[in-house]
Amino acid sequence: MTQLRKVLKLRTVISTSAGMAIATSCYLAGLQIATVLVGELAWISVMVAGFFCMLSAMCFSELTAIYPSAAGIKLFIQHAFNEKLAIIIGMFYVVLGISMVGAESYLLSSVLTSTIPIVGPVFDRYLWLLLFVFFVAYINYRGVVITGIAQDIMTYVMIAFLISVSVYSIWKNGVDIAAAAHSTRFTFSNVIQAAAVGVFLFVGYEWVAPLAEETTDYKLIGRGMLWAIGVLTCTYSLFAVGMYVGLTEEQIKEQLSSDTPIPHILLGRNLFGPVGAVLFVLMSILASVTSFNSGLLNTSRFSYAMARDNVLPRVFSNLHPDHASPWVSILFLAGLSAVVSLLTLLTGQYFFLIMMAAALECFIYIVAAVCVIRLRRKFPDKERSFKVPLGYAIPIVTIVVFTGLLIGLFCDATRDYEGRILFQNYWVAIAMGCFFLFTTAYTLAIVPIFKKKAQERASTRVKRRPGRA
Amino acid sequence: MATSQEILDALADYQVQCNDNKRLRRMQRDWSKLLHFVADDTDDSFTMNVVKGEIVSFEAGASGAPDIVVTTRSEFLCDMFWGDLNPSQKYLQGEIRVKASQEDIMRLDAITMIIWPDV
């Protein structure tokens, strides 16, 4: 195989995968896990979630080994099933995924409003929220791409910071595991319920798969994903506990029912005073910007490719004449993100999006595991540089586990610290179901029209190749 | 199957089309890459050197360390260089394989899209 001039190294694969998952909303999700279970034992659920995600990562690794392409998600579903299903699931996963920015922008605007007051709380929140979406959209529009080294530095600094703060908080405040183990909340069902929320902490790790085309060894992607999940599991385990013991009970109660949730800022302030708060604000900005930037970058390229494939209107494939960025896709997705963010701000239901993202991840892990099984049956002899060990056992366990988590999540309710119901999670299932129906209807009714028009254009076009006219 | 000479002829036309397109040159003005094209059914390879959006040279054989490697059937390579094939569609079907960054893959596809927007 020809060696590329520039190839990605394992450390960049890990940093990209982990960097996708680390976001401001993870701080709050960590606290939510700590309160569903017992704070001092939150690490158990995080580890369970991490272990489950590792199973799904093995499935993604095998799929990447077969289809090492940025179009991987479409390719493996298409080859396992058919093109229509690949479009339905691809659009469902990608567009719904970008809506996560609603929770992210809400939480980041909370952080900035509470630490950098400008006019007033209400105005400031709208300002920061729109500024965040605009800033990320602008750097995408200008075609600015974060290099591998920059990604490495940002991700590893964030991880090192979170681990250091967590260890310090645990050392300073102490953790009474024996007492926590006797709590009535420490039950098997609570461990699993918290693990379902814990899946959210790993949202997006699989988005590193498109980088397969920048590596020499496709196994590197699988190895990188597993390493990233391992690193994230350790980091989040420590941080969930560190944050829980570093906050007072009043602060935890207030944070989980407040419309300006900033648990990590309070933790920073409790531990290091104003300097700690400033450091966490910076980390928050870094996490949110890198996470949303990667999301918008990938989603806009996906929209571009879909438009070129006559699945979306052709206007989405328009490239900026100077920056060569798919500017129509970027502006459309940024607009969509801004609308979701404003809706989140108006309703205050950021947990709704967190639950939806967790459910979406469970769904795509199930799809990946099903595809592994289907592709092994359809193409048993196809070359795979990585094959999930133990036959069908791991894909089947992945399907069972994540189906269970998904059903469990939908049947449950989201509560605050006092146990009051914020909303029934079946509303998340209804919202996702509606969107799935939309993508299905679009694929079955609209896409054939675009494809037909493209065929008509192709049939009237005179071939340029000599002898083919 | 397309012969090596057929692909070289297609590349010659591709070079003219790219270099004469002002819009493309403006868009790709900061894009300097060494590309390898590999026909996996004939084992033919081709090298193309792009400097600031201009195709300065191309030749048979794989020379130098490339930034982008495109692998597909010789017929697809030929059709692609003549502008008779939508590279994105073939890429999304898995029939064209590319080793490069996502950005470079899009830029490469953009060449066809800008020169032959009706493909």
Coordinates of C-alpha atoms in Angstrom, one line a residue:
Chain A
M1 CA 0.0 0.0 0.0
T2 CA 1.3 3.5 -0.9
Q3 CA 2.4 5.5 2.2
L4 CA 0.7 8.9 2.4
R5 CA 3.0 11.8 3.1
K6 CA 1.0 12.7 6.2
V7 CA -0.6 9.9 8.2
L8 CA -2.5 10.1 11.5
K9 CA -0.9 8.5 14.5
L10 CA -2.6 6.6 17.3
R11 CA -2.4 9.6 19.7
T12 CA -4.4 11.8 17.2
V13 CA -7.0 9.0 16.6
I14 CA -7.5 8.8 20.4
S15 CA -7.6 12.6 20.9
T16 CA -10.1 13.0 18.0
S17 CA -12.4 10.3 19.3
A18 CA -12.2 11.5 22.9
G19 CA -12.4 15.1 21.9
M20 CA -15.7 14.5 20.1
A21 CA -17.1 13.1 23.3
I22 CA -15.9 15.7 25.8
A23 CA -18.4 18.6 26.0
T24 CA -19.8 21.0 28.6
S25 CA -23.0 18.9 28.8
C26 CA -20.9 16.0 30.1
Y27 CA -20.3 17.8 33.4
L28 CA -24.0 17.9 34.0
A29 CA -24.6 14.4 32.8
G30 CA -21.9 13.3 35.2
L31 CA -23.7 15.0 38.1
Q32 CA -27.0 13.4 36.9
I33 CA -25.4 10.0 37.1
A34 CA -24.0 10.7 40.5
T35 CA -27.5 11.6 41.8
V36 CA -29.4 8.7 40.1
L37 CA -27.0 6.3 41.9
V38 CA -25.0 7.4 44.9
G39 CA -22.4 10.1 44.2
E40 CA -19.4 8.3 45.7
L41 CA -20.2 5.2 43.6
A42 CA -21.0 7.0 40.3
W43 CA -17.8 5.5 38.9
I44 CA -19.5 2.1 38.8
S45 CA -22.1 3.2 36.3
V46 CA -19.6 5.2 34.3
M47 CA -17.5 2.1 34.0
V48 CA -20.5 -0.1 33.1
A49 CA -21.4 2.5 30.4
G50 CA -17.7 2.5 29.2
F51 CA -17.6 -1.2 29.1
F52 CA -20.8 -1.4 27.0
C53 CA -19.4 1.3 24.7
M54 CA -16.3 -0.8 24.3
L55 CA -18.4 -3.6 22.9
S56 CA -20.0 -1.3 20.4
A57 CA -16.5 0.1 19.6
M58 CA -15.4 -3.4 18.6
C59 CA -18.4 -3.6 16.2
F60 CA -17.5 -0.2 14.7
S61 CA -13.9 -1.3 14.4
E62 CA -14.8 -4.3 12.3
L63 CA -17.1 -2.2 10.1
T64 CA -14.3 0.4 9.6
A65 CA -12.0 -2.4 8.7
I66 CA -14.4 -3.5 5.9
Y67 CA -15.3 0.1 4.8
P68 CA -12.5 2.4 5.7
S69 CA -14.3 5.5 4.4
A70 CA -15.8 8.8 5.5
A71 CA -18.9 7.4 3.9
G72 CA -18.6 4.3 6.2
I73 CA -22.0 4.7 8.0
K74 CA -23.8 4.8 4.7
L75 CA -21.7 2.0 3.1
F76 CA -22.1 -0.6 5.8
I77 CA -25.8 -0.1 6.2
Q78 CA -26.2 -0.1 2.5
H79 CA -24.2 -3.3 2.0
A80 CA -25.8 -5.0 5.0
F81 CA -29.4 -4.0 4.0
N82 CA -30.1 -1.6 1.1
E83 CA -29.5 2.0 0.0
K84 CA -32.9 3.3 1.2
L85 CA -32.4 2.1 4.8
A86 CA -28.8 3.5 4.7
I87 CA -30.2 7.0 3.7
I88 CA -33.0 6.8 6.3
I89 CA -30.7 5.8 9.2
G90 CA -27.8 8.0 8.0
M91 CA -29.9 11.1 7.9
F92 CA -31.7 10.3 11.1
Y93 CA -28.4 9.8 13.0
V94 CA -26.5 12.7 11.5
V95 CA -29.2 15.4 11.6
L96 CA -30.6 14.4 15.0
G97 CA -27.0 14.3 16.3
I98 CA -26.4 17.9 15.5
S99 CA -29.5 18.9 17.6
M100 CA -27.3 18.1 20.6
V101 CA -25.9 21.5 20.1
G102 CA -29.1 22.8 21.8
A103 CA -28.1 21.3 25.1
E104 CA -24.4 22.3 24.6
S105 CA -25.2 26.0 23.7
Y106 CA -27.7 26.2 26.6
L107 CA -25.1 25.0 29.1
L108 CA -22.3 27.1 27.7
S109 CA -24.5 30.2 27.7
S110 CA -25.3 29.4 31.4
V111 CA -21.6 29.3 32.2
L112 CA -20.8 32.5 30.4
T113 CA -23.9 34.4 31.7
S114 CA -23.0 33.5 35.3
T115 CA -19.4 34.4 35.0
I116 CA -19.2 37.3 32.4
P117 CA -22.3 39.5 33.0
I118 CA -22.8 42.1 30.2
V119 CA -26.3 43.5 30.1
G120 CA -28.6 41.2 32.1
P121 CA -29.1 37.5 32.5
V122 CA -31.8 37.1 29.9
F123 CA -30.2 39.2 27.2
D124 CA -26.7 37.7 28.0
R125 CA -28.0 34.1 27.5
Y126 CA -29.4 34.8 24.1
L127 CA -26.2 36.7 23.2
W128 CA -23.8 34.0 24.3
L129 CA -25.9 31.3 22.7
L130 CA -26.1 32.9 19.3
L131 CA -22.5 34.0 19.5
F132 CA -21.4 30.4 20.1
V133 CA -23.4 29.1 17.2
F134 CA -22.3 32.0 15.0
F135 CA -18.6 31.6 15.9
V136 CA -18.4 27.9 15.1
A137 CA -20.4 28.4 11.9
Y138 CA -18.1 31.2 10.9
I139 CA -14.9 29.1 11.3
N140 CA -16.5 26.3 9.4
Y141 CA -17.6 28.7 6.7
R142 CA -14.1 30.0 6.4
G143 CA -12.9 26.5 5.9
V144 CA -10.7 26.5 9.0
V145 CA -9.7 23.0 9.9
I146 CA -8.3 22.0 13.3
T147 CA -5.0 20.2 12.7
G148 CA -4.1 16.9 14.3
I149 CA -1.6 18.5 16.6
A150 CA -4.0 21.2 17.8
Q151 CA -6.6 18.5 18.4
D152 CA -4.0 16.5 20.4
I153 CA -3.1 19.5 22.6
M154 CA -6.7 20.5 23.3
T155 CA -8.0 17.1 24.1
Y156 CA -5.1 16.0 26.3
V157 CA -5.1 19.3 28.2
M158 CA -8.8 18.9 28.9
I159 CA -8.3 15.3 30.1
A160 CA -5.3 16.1 32.2
F161 CA -7.1 19.1 33.7
L162 CA -10.2 17.0 34.6
I163 CA -8.2 14.2 36.1
S164 CA -6.1 16.6 38.2
V165 CA -9.1 18.5 39.5
S166 CA -10.9 15.3 40.3
V167 CA -8.0 13.7 42.2
Y168 CA -7.5 16.9 44.1
S169 CA -11.2 17.1 45.0
I170 CA -11.3 13.5 46.1
W171 CA -8.2 14.0 48.2
K172 CA -9.4 17.2 49.7
N173 CA -13.0 16.1 50.5
G174 CA -12.6 12.4 51.0
V175 CA -14.9 9.6 49.8
D176 CA -16.8 7.3 52.1
I177 CA -17.4 4.3 49.9
A178 CA -18.5 2.0 52.7
A179 CA -21.3 4.4 53.7
A180 CA -22.3 4.9 50.1
A181 CA -22.6 1.2 49.5
H182 CA -25.2 1.0 52.3
S183 CA -27.4 3.6 50.7
T184 CA -30.9 2.6 49.6
R185 CA -30.2 4.1 46.2
F186 CA -27.3 1.8 45.5
T187 CA -29.3 -0.9 43.7
F188 CA -28.7 -2.9 40.5
S189 CA -31.5 -1.1 38.6
N190 CA -30.1 2.3 39.6
V191 CA -26.6 1.2 38.4
I192 CA -28.0 0.3 35.0
Q193 CA -30.3 3.3 34.8
A194 CA -27.4 5.6 35.6
A195 CA -25.3 3.7 33.0
A196 CA -27.9 4.4 30.4
V197 CA -27.4 8.1 31.1
G198 CA -23.7 7.4 31.2
V199 CA -23.8 6.3 27.5
F200 CA -24.3 10.0 26.8
L201 CA -20.8 10.7 28.1
F202 CA -19.3 8.8 25.2
V203 CA -21.5 10.4 22.5
G204 CA -19.6 10.9 19.3
Y205 CA -16.6 8.7 20.0
E206 CA -17.4 6.7 16.8
W207 CA -17.1 9.8 14.6
V208 CA -13.4 9.2 14.4
A209 CA -14.2 6.4 11.9
P210 CA -14.0 8.7 8.9
L211 CA -10.4 9.3 9.7
A212 CA -9.6 5.7 8.5
E213 CA -8.7 7.2 5.1
E214 CA -5.9 9.2 6.8
T215 CA -4.2 6.2 8.4
T216 CA -2.0 3.5 7.0
D217 CA -3.4 0.7 9.2
Y218 CA -7.2 0.6 9.5
K219 CA -6.8 -1.3 12.8
L220 CA -5.5 2.0 14.2
I221 CA -9.0 3.4 14.2
G222 CA -10.4 0.5 16.2
R223 CA -7.5 0.6 18.7
G224 CA -7.9 4.4 19.0
M225 CA -11.6 4.1 19.7
L226 CA -11.0 1.5 22.5
W227 CA -8.2 3.6 24.0
A228 CA -10.4 6.7 23.8
I229 CA -13.3 5.0 25.6
G230 CA -10.8 3.7 28.2
V231 CA -9.4 7.2 28.8
L232 CA -12.9 8.7 28.9
T233 CA -14.1 6.1 31.3
C234 CA -11.2 6.8 33.8
T235 CA -11.6 10.5 33.4
Y236 CA -15.4 10.6 33.8
S237 CA -15.3 8.1 36.7
L238 CA -13.0 10.3 38.6
F239 CA -14.7 13.5 37.6
A240 CA -18.2 12.3 38.5
V241 CA -17.0 11.4 42.0
G242 CA -14.7 14.4 42.3
M243 CA -17.5 16.8 41.4
Y244 CA -20.1 15.1 43.6
V245 CA -17.9 15.3 46.7
G246 CA -16.6 18.8 45.8
L247 CA -20.1 20.3 45.8
T248 CA -22.3 20.9 48.8
E249 CA -25.7 19.1 48.9
E250 CA -27.4 22.4 48.4
Q251 CA -25.4 23.2 45.4
I252 CA -26.2 19.8 43.8
K253 CA -29.9 20.2 44.6
E254 CA -29.9 23.6 43.1
Q255 CA -27.9 22.6 40.0
L256 CA -30.2 19.8 39.0
S257 CA -33.3 22.0 39.1
S258 CA -31.7 25.3 38.1
D259 CA -32.2 26.9 34.7
T260 CA -28.5 28.0 34.9
P261 CA -26.7 24.7 35.6
I262 CA -23.0 25.3 36.2
P263 CA -21.8 22.5 38.5
H264 CA -18.3 22.5 37.2
I265 CA -17.9 26.2 37.7
L266 CA -19.1 25.9 41.3
L267 CA -16.7 23.0 41.8
G268 CA -13.8 25.1 40.5
R269 CA -14.8 27.9 42.8
N270 CA -15.1 25.6 45.8
L271 CA -11.7 24.2 45.2
F272 CA -9.6 27.1 43.9
G273 CA -11.7 30.2 44.3
P274 CA -12.2 32.6 41.4
V275 CA -9.2 31.2 39.5
G276 CA -10.8 27.7 39.5
A277 CA -14.0 29.2 38.1
V278 CA -12.1 30.9 35.3
L279 CA -10.2 27.8 34.5
F280 CA -13.4 25.8 34.2
V281 CA -15.0 28.5 32.0
L282 CA -12.0 28.2 29.7
M283 CA -12.3 24.4 29.6
S284 CA -16.0 24.7 29.0
I285 CA -15.5 27.0 26.0
L286 CA -12.8 24.7 24.6
A287 CA -14.9 21.6 25.1
S288 CA -18.1 23.1 23.5
V289 CA -16.3 24.8 20.6
T290 CA -14.2 21.7 19.7
S291 CA -17.2 19.4 20.1
F292 CA -19.7 21.5 18.0
N293 CA -17.0 22.4 15.5
S294 CA -16.3 18.7 14.8
G295 CA -20.0 18.0 14.7
L296 CA -20.7 20.8 12.2
L297 CA -17.6 19.9 10.1
N298 CA -18.7 16.2 9.8
T299 CA -22.4 16.9 9.3
S300 CA -21.8 19.6 6.6
R301 CA -19.5 17.2 4.7
F302 CA -22.1 14.5 5.0
S303 CA -24.8 16.9 3.6
Y304 CA -22.5 17.9 0.8
A305 CA -21.9 14.2 -0.1
M306 CA -25.6 13.5 0.1
A307 CA -26.4 16.4 -2.2
R308 CA -23.8 15.2 -4.7
D309 CA -25.4 11.8 -4.5
N310 CA -28.8 13.4 -5.4
V311 CA -30.3 12.5 -2.0
L312 CA -30.5 16.1 -0.8
P313 CA -31.3 19.2 -3.0
R314 CA -28.2 20.1 -5.1
V315 CA -27.9 23.5 -3.5
F316 CA -26.4 21.7 -0.4
S317 CA -23.3 20.8 -2.5
N318 CA -22.5 24.5 -3.3
L319 CA -19.0 25.3 -2.4
H320 CA -17.7 28.7 -1.4
P321 CA -15.8 30.3 -4.2
D322 CA -12.9 31.3 -1.9
H323 CA -12.9 29.0 1.0
A324 CA -14.0 25.8 -0.7
S325 CA -16.4 25.1 2.2
P326 CA -19.9 23.7 1.7
W327 CA -21.3 27.0 2.8
V328 CA -25.0 26.2 2.1
S329 CA -24.9 23.1 4.2
I330 CA -23.0 24.9 6.9
L331 CA -25.5 27.8 7.0
F332 CA -28.5 25.5 7.0
L333 CA -27.1 23.3 9.8
A334 CA -26.0 26.3 11.8
G335 CA -29.5 27.8 11.4
L336 CA -31.0 24.5 12.5
S337 CA -28.6 24.5 15.5
A338 CA -29.6 28.0 16.4
V339 CA -33.3 27.2 16.3
V340 CA -32.8 24.1 18.5
S341 CA -30.7 26.1 20.9
L342 CA -33.3 28.9 21.1
L343 CA -36.0 26.3 21.7
T344 CA -34.0 24.8 24.4
L345 CA -33.4 28.2 26.0
L346 CA -37.2 29.0 25.8
T347 CA -38.3 25.6 27.3
G348 CA -35.3 25.0 29.6
Q349 CA -35.5 21.3 28.7
Y350 CA -31.8 20.6 28.1
F351 CA -32.1 17.2 29.7
F352 CA -34.5 16.3 27.0
L353 CA -31.7 16.6 24.4
I354 CA -29.2 14.8 26.7
M355 CA -31.6 11.9 26.9
M356 CA -32.2 12.0 23.2
A357 CA -28.5 11.9 22.5
A358 CA -28.1 8.9 24.8
A359 CA -31.0 7.1 23.1
L360 CA -29.6 8.0 19.6
E361 CA -26.2 6.5 20.6
C362 CA -27.9 3.3 21.8
F363 CA -29.8 3.1 18.6
I364 CA -26.7 3.5 16.3
Y365 CA -24.7 0.9 18.4
I366 CA -27.5 -1.6 17.8
V367 CA -27.5 -0.8 14.1
A368 CA -23.7 -1.3 14.0
A369 CA -23.9 -4.6 15.8
V370 CA -26.7 -5.8 13.5
C371 CA -24.6 -4.8 10.5
V372 CA -21.6 -6.8 11.7
I373 CA -23.7 -9.9 11.8
R374 CA -25.4 -9.2 8.5
L375 CA -22.2 -8.5 6.7
R376 CA -20.5 -11.6 8.1
R377 CA -23.3 -13.7 6.7
K378 CA -23.5 -11.9 3.3
F379 CA -19.8 -11.5 2.7
P380 CA -18.0 -14.1 4.9
D381 CA -14.8 -13.9 2.7
K382 CA -14.5 -10.2 2.5
E383 CA -11.2 -8.9 3.8
R384 CA -11.3 -7.7 7.4
S385 CA -8.2 -6.3 9.0
F386 CA -10.0 -6.5 12.3
K387 CA -12.7 -9.0 13.3
V388 CA -14.5 -8.9 16.6
P389 CA -13.4 -12.0 18.5
L390 CA -15.7 -14.7 19.9
G391 CA -17.8 -15.1 16.8
Y392 CA -21.3 -13.5 17.1
A393 CA -21.2 -13.3 20.9
I394 CA -20.1 -9.7 21.2
P395 CA -22.4 -8.2 18.5
I396 CA -25.3 -10.1 20.0
V397 CA -24.5 -8.9 23.5
T398 CA -24.2 -5.4 22.1
I399 CA -27.6 -5.6 20.6
V400 CA -29.2 -7.1 23.7
V401 CA -27.5 -4.6 26.1
F402 CA -28.3 -1.5 24.1
T403 CA -31.8 -2.5 23.3
G404 CA -32.3 -3.1 27.0
L405 CA -30.8 0.3 27.8
L406 CA -32.9 2.0 25.1
I407 CA -36.1 0.5 26.3
G408 CA -35.2 1.2 29.9
L409 CA -34.5 4.8 29.1
F410 CA -37.7 5.3 27.2
C411 CA -39.8 3.7 30.0
D412 CA -38.2 5.8 32.7
A413 CA -38.7 9.5 33.6
T414 CA -36.0 12.2 34.1
R415 CA -36.0 13.5 37.6
D416 CA -34.3 16.2 39.6
Y417 CA -32.3 15.7 42.8
E418 CA -35.4 15.6 44.9
G419 CA -36.9 12.9 42.7
R420 CA -39.5 15.2 41.1
I421 CA -40.3 14.2 37.5
L422 CA -39.0 16.7 35.0
F423 CA -40.6 14.8 32.0
Q424 CA -41.5 11.3 31.0
N425 CA -38.8 9.9 28.7
Y426 CA -41.4 8.4 26.3
W427 CA -41.7 11.9 25.0
V428 CA -38.1 11.5 23.8
A429 CA -39.1 8.3 22.0
I430 CA -42.1 10.1 20.4
A431 CA -39.8 13.0 19.2
M432 CA -37.3 10.5 17.8
G433 CA -40.0 8.4 16.2
C434 CA -41.5 11.4 14.5
F435 CA -38.1 12.4 13.1
F436 CA -37.5 8.8 12.0
L437 CA -40.9 8.9 10.2
F438 CA -39.9 12.1 8.5
T439 CA -36.6 10.8 7.2
T440 CA -38.4 7.6 6.0
A441 CA -41.1 9.7 4.2
Y442 CA -38.4 11.9 2.7
T443 CA -36.3 8.9 1.5
L444 CA -39.3 7.2 0.0
A445 CA -41.1 10.2 -1.5
I446 CA -38.6 12.9 -2.2
V447 CA -35.3 11.1 -2.9
P448 CA -36.7 9.2 -5.9
I449 CA -37.7 12.5 -7.5
F450 CA -34.1 13.9 -7.1
K451 CA -32.7 10.6 -8.4
K452 CA -35.1 10.6 -11.4
K453 CA -34.1 14.2 -12.3
A454 CA -30.4 13.3 -12.1
Q455 CA -31.0 10.4 -14.4
E456 CA -32.8 12.6 -16.9
R457 CA -29.9 15.1 -16.8
A458 CA -27.4 12.2 -17.3
S459 CA -29.3 10.7 -20.2
T460 CA -29.4 14.0 -22.1
R461 CA -25.8 14.9 -21.4
V462 CA -23.4 14.1 -24.2
K463 CA -20.4 12.0 -23.0
R464 CA -17.1 13.7 -23.5
R465 CA -15.0 10.6 -23.6
P466 CA -14.0 9.8 -27.2
G467 CA -16.1 7.0 -28.6
R468 CA -18.8 7.3 -25.9
A469 CA -20.8 10.1 -27.3
Chain B
M1 CA -10.8 -1.9 -19.1
A2 CA -9.1 1.4 -20.1
T3 CA -5.5 1.3 -21.2
S4 CA -2.8 3.4 -19.7
Q5 CA -2.7 5.5 -22.8
E6 CA -6.4 6.2 -22.6
I7 CA -6.1 7.3 -19.0
L8 CA -3.2 9.6 -19.9
D9 CA -5.2 11.1 -22.7
A10 CA -8.1 11.7 -20.3
L11 CA -5.6 13.2 -17.8
A12 CA -4.3 15.6 -20.5
D13 CA -7.9 16.9 -21.1
Y14 CA -8.5 17.0 -17.4
Q15 CA -5.4 19.2 -17.0
V16 CA -6.6 21.7 -19.6
Q17 CA -10.2 21.8 -18.2
C18 CA -8.9 22.4 -14.6
N19 CA -6.2 24.9 -15.5
D20 CA -8.5 26.9 -17.7
N21 CA -11.3 27.2 -15.2
K22 CA -10.9 30.5 -13.4
R23 CA -13.5 29.7 -10.7
L24 CA -11.8 26.5 -9.9
R25 CA -8.3 28.1 -9.8
R26 CA -9.6 30.7 -7.4
M27 CA -11.1 28.2 -5.1
Q28 CA -8.2 25.9 -5.1
R29 CA -5.5 28.6 -5.0
D30 CA -4.2 27.3 -1.6
W31 CA -4.4 23.6 -2.6
S32 CA -1.0 22.0 -3.4
K33 CA -1.1 18.2 -3.4
L34 CA 0.6 15.2 -4.9
L35 CA -1.9 12.7 -6.1
H36 CA -1.6 9.1 -7.0
F37 CA -4.3 7.4 -9.1
V38 CA -4.3 3.6 -9.0
A39 CA -6.3 1.4 -11.5
D40 CA -6.7 -1.7 -9.4
D41 CA -7.9 -3.9 -12.4
T42 CA -4.8 -3.1 -14.5
D43 CA -2.3 -2.3 -11.8
D44 CA -1.5 1.0 -13.6
S45 CA -0.6 4.0 -11.5
F46 CA -0.5 7.7 -12.3
T47 CA 0.9 10.7 -10.5
M48 CA -0.5 14.2 -10.7
N49 CA 1.1 17.2 -9.2
V50 CA -1.1 20.1 -8.2
V51 CA 0.5 23.4 -7.1
K52 CA -1.7 26.2 -5.9
G53 CA -4.7 24.7 -7.8
E54 CA -2.8 24.3 -11.0
I55 CA -2.1 20.8 -12.4
V56 CA 1.6 21.4 -13.2
S57 CA 2.3 17.8 -14.3
F58 CA 1.1 14.3 -14.6
E59 CA 2.8 11.0 -15.6
A60 CA 2.4 7.3 -15.6
G61 CA 3.7 5.5 -12.6
A62 CA 3.6 6.3 -8.9
S63 CA 6.3 8.7 -7.8
G64 CA 6.9 10.6 -4.6
A65 CA 5.0 10.4 -1.3
P66 CA 1.4 11.3 -2.1
D67 CA -1.1 13.4 -0.1
I68 CA -4.0 11.6 -1.8
V69 CA -4.3 8.1 -3.2
V70 CA -7.4 7.3 -5.4
T71 CA -8.0 3.7 -6.2
T72 CA -10.7 2.4 -8.5
R73 CA -11.2 0.6 -11.9
S74 CA -9.4 1.9 -14.9
E75 CA -12.7 2.6 -16.6
F76 CA -13.9 4.8 -13.7
L77 CA -10.6 6.7 -13.7
C78 CA -10.9 7.4 -17.4
D79 CA -14.6 8.4 -17.1
M80 CA -13.8 10.6 -14.1
F81 CA -11.1 12.5 -16.0
W82 CA -13.4 13.0 -19.0
G83 CA -16.1 14.4 -16.7
D84 CA -18.5 11.6 -17.5
L85 CA -18.7 10.2 -14.0
N86 CA -19.8 11.7 -10.6
P87 CA -16.9 10.7 -8.3
S88 CA -19.0 11.3 -5.2
Q89 CA -21.6 8.7 -6.2
K90 CA -19.0 6.1 -6.9
Y91 CA -17.3 7.0 -3.6
L92 CA -20.5 6.6 -1.7
Q93 CA -21.1 3.2 -3.3
G94 CA -17.6 2.2 -2.2
E95 CA -16.4 1.8 -5.8
I96 CA -13.9 4.6 -5.6
R97 CA -11.6 4.4 -2.6
V98 CA -9.6 7.4 -1.4
K99 CA -6.8 7.7 1.1
A100 CA -6.7 11.3 2.2
S101 CA -8.2 13.8 4.6
Q102 CA -11.9 14.5 4.4
E103 CA -11.1 18.0 3.3
D104 CA -8.9 16.8 0.4
I105 CA -11.6 14.2 -0.7
M106 CA -14.1 17.0 -0.9
R107 CA -11.7 19.3 -2.8
L108 CA -11.0 16.5 -5.3
D109 CA -14.7 15.9 -5.9
A110 CA -15.1 19.7 -6.2
I111 CA -13.0 19.7 -9.3
T112 CA -15.5 17.7 -11.2
M113 CA -18.4 19.6 -9.7
I114 CA -17.1 23.0 -10.7
I115 CA -16.0 22.0 -14.2
W116 CA -18.9 19.8 -15.1
P117 CA -21.8 20.9 -12.8
D118 CA -24.4 18.8 -14.6
V119 CA -22.6 15.5 -13.8

